[in-house]
mmCIF file of C-alpha atoms in Angstrom:
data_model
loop_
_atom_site.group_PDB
_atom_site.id
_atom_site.type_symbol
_atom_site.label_atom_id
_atom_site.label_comp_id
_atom_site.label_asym_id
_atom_site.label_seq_id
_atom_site.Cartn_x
_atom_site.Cartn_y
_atom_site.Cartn_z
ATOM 1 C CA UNK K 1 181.955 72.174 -24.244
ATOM 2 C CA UNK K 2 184.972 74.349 -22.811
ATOM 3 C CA UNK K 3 187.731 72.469 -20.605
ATOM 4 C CA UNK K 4 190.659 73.674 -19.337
ATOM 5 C CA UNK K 5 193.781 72.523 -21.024
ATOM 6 C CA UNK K 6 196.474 71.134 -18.351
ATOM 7 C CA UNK K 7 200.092 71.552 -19.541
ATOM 8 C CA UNK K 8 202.811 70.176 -17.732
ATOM 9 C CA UNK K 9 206.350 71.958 -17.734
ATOM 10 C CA UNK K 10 209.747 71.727 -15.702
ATOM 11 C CA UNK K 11 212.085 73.829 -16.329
ATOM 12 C CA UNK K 12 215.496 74.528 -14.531
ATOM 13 C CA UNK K 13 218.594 76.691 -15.299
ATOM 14 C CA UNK K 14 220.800 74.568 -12.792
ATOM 15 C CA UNK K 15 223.221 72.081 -14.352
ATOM 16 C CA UNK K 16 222.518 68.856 -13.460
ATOM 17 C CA UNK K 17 225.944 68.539 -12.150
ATOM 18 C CA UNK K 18 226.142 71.258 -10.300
ATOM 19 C CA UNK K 19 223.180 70.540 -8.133
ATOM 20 C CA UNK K 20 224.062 69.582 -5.093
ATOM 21 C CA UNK K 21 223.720 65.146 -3.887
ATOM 22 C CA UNK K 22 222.610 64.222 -1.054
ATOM 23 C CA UNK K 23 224.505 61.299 1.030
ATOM 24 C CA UNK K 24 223.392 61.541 4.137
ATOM 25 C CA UNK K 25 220.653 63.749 6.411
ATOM 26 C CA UNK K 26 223.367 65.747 7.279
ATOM 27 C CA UNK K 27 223.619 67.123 3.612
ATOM 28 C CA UNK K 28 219.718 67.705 3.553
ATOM 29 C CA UNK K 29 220.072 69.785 6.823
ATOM 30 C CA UNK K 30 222.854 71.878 5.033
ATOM 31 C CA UNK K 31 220.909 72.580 1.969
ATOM 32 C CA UNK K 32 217.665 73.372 4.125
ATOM 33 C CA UNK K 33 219.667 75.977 5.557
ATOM 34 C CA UNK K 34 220.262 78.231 2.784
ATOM 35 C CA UNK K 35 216.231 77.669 2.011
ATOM 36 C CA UNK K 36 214.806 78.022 5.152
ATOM 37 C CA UNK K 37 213.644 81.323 6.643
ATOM 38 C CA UNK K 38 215.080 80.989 10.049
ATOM 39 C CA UNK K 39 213.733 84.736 10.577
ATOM 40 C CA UNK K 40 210.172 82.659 11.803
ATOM 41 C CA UNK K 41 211.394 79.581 11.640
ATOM 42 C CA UNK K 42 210.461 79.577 15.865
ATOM 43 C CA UNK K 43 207.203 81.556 15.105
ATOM 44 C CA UNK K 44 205.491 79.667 12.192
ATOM 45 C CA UNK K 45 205.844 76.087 10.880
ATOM 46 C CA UNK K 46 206.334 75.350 7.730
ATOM 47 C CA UNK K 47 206.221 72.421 5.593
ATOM 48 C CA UNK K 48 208.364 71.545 2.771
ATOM 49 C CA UNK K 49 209.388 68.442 0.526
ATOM 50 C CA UNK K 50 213.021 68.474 -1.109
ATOM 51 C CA UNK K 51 212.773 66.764 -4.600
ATOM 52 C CA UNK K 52 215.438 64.316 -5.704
ATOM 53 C CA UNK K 53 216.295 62.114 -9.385
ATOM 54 C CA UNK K 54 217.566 58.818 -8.897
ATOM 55 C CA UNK K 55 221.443 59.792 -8.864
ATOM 56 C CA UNK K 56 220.378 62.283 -5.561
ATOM 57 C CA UNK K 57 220.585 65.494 -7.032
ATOM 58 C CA UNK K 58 218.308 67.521 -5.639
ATOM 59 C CA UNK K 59 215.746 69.027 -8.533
ATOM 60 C CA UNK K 60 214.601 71.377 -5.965
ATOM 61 C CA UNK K 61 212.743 72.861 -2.998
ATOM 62 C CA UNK K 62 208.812 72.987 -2.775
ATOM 63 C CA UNK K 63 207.062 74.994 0.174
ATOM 64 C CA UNK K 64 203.958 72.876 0.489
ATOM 65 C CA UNK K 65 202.390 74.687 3.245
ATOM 66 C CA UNK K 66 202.904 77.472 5.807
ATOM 67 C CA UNK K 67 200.437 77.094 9.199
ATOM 68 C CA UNK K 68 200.488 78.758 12.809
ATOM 69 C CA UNK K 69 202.636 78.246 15.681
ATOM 70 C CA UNK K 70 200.982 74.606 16.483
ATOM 71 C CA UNK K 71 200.955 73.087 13.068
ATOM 72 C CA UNK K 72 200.613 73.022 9.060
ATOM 73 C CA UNK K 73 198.902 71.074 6.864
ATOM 74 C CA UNK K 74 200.875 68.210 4.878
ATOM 75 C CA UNK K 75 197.962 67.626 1.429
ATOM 76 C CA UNK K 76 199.240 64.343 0.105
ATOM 77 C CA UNK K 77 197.866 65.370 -3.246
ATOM 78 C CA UNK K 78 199.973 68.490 -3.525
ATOM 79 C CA UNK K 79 203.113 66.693 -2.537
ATOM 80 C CA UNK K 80 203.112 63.963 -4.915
ATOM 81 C CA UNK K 81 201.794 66.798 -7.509
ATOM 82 C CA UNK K 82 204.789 68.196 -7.276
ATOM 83 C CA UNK K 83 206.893 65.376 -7.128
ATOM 84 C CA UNK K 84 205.477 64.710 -10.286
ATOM 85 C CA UNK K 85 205.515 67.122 -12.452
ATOM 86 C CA UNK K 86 209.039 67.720 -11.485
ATOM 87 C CA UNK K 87 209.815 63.995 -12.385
ATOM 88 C CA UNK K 88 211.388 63.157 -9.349
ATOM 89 C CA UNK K 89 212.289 59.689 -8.156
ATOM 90 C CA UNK K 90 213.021 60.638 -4.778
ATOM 91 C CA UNK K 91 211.811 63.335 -1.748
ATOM 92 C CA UNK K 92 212.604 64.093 1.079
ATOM 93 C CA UNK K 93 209.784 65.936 3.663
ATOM 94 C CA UNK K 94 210.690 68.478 6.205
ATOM 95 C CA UNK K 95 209.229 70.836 8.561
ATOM 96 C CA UNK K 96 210.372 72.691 11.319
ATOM 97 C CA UNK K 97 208.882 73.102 14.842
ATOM 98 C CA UNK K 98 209.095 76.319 16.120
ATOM 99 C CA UNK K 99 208.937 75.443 19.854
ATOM 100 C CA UNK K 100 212.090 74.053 18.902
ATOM 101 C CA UNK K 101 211.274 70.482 20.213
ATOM 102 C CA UNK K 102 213.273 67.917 17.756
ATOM 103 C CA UNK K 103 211.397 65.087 18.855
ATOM 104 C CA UNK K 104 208.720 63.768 16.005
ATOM 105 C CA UNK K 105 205.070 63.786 17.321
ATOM 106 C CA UNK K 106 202.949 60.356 16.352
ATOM 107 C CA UNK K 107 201.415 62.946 14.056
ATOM 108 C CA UNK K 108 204.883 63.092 12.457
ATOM 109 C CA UNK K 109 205.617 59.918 12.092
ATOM 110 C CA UNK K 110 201.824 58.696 10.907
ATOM 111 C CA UNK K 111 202.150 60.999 8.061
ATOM 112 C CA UNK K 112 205.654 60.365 6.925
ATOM 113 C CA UNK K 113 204.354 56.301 6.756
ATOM 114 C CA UNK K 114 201.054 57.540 5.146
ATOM 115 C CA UNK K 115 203.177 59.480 2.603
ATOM 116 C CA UNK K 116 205.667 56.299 2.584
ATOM 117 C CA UNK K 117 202.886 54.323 1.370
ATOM 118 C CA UNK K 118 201.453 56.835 -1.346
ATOM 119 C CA UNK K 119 205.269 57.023 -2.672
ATOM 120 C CA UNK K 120 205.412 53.285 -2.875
ATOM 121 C CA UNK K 121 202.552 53.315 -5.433
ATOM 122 C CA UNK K 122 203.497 56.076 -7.258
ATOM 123 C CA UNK K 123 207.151 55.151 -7.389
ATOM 124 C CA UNK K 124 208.522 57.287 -5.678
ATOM 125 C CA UNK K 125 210.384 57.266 -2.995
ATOM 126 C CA UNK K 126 210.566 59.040 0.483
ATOM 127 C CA UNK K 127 213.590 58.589 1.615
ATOM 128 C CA UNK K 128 213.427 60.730 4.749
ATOM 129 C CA UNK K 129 211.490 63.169 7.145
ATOM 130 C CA UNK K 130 213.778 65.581 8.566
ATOM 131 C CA UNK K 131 212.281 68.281 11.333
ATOM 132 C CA UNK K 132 214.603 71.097 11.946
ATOM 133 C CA UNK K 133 214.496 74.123 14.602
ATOM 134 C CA UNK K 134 217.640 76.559 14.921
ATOM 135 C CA UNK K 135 219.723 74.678 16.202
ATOM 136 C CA UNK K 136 219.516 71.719 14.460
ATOM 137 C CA UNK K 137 217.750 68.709 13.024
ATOM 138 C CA UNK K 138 216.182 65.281 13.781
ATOM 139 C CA UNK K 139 216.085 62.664 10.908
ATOM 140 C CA UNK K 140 213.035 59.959 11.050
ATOM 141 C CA UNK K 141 215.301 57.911 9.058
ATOM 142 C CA UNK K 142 218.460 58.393 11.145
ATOM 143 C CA UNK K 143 216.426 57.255 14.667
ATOM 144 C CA UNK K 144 214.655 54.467 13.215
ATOM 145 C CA UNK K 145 211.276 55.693 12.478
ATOM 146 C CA UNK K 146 210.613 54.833 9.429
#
């Protein structure tokens, strides 16, 4: 019989102190920014998950999906794949809406407690949904949401 052999690797070439912590949403919002291409941000929506240890250094940026004008899709399993194999304790989700409408959709906040839950039994925390246009952000956290 002939299986594929799965092989798990991280590697990074940032210093764990140089990467940068995250406090508050405000900090997420800021780090978004430089990752983020606000070229379509108001054309296509995009989903991504920002990947944290347990001191809130951020381990990195994942683009988990890319969809149309309307929506993305959000795959639980790819997510927490990701969280995973980059050994994070922590994420933080985010997407943008490019009509530029900061207010979270039931959609919105469904998943982020659907993903909530999955975290919880993996672990692994979501700390936060942020959904950012242009001009600025809305944190789930922040208004209560979650």
């Amino acid at each position: 019989m002939v299986v594929a052999e799965i092989q798990l690797t991280y590697k990074t070439s940032v210093k764990a102190s140089e990467r940068p912590k995250i406090d508050k949403s405000q900090d997420v919002y800021l780090v978004l920014q430089e990752h983020w291409n606000f070229e379509i941000i108001e054309f296509i929506e995009e989903f991504k998950i920002m990947l944290l240890n347990r001191a809130n250094r951020v381990l990195g940026i994942v683009n988990i999906s890319q969809g149309g004008m309307a929506g993305t899709i959000a795959d639980p399993k790819v997510i927490f794949a990701a969280a995973i194999k980059s050994a994070a304790s922590q994420i933080i989700l985010c997407h943008n809406h490019p009509s530029g409408n900061l207010t979270p959709s039931q959609a919105d906040i469904e998943l982020t407690k659907k993903l909530k839950r999955c975290g919880e039994i993996l672990d692994i925390a979501v700390l936060d949904h942020l959904i950012i246009t242009k001009d600025g952000f809305c944190s789930l956290m922040d208004e209560g949401m979650i």
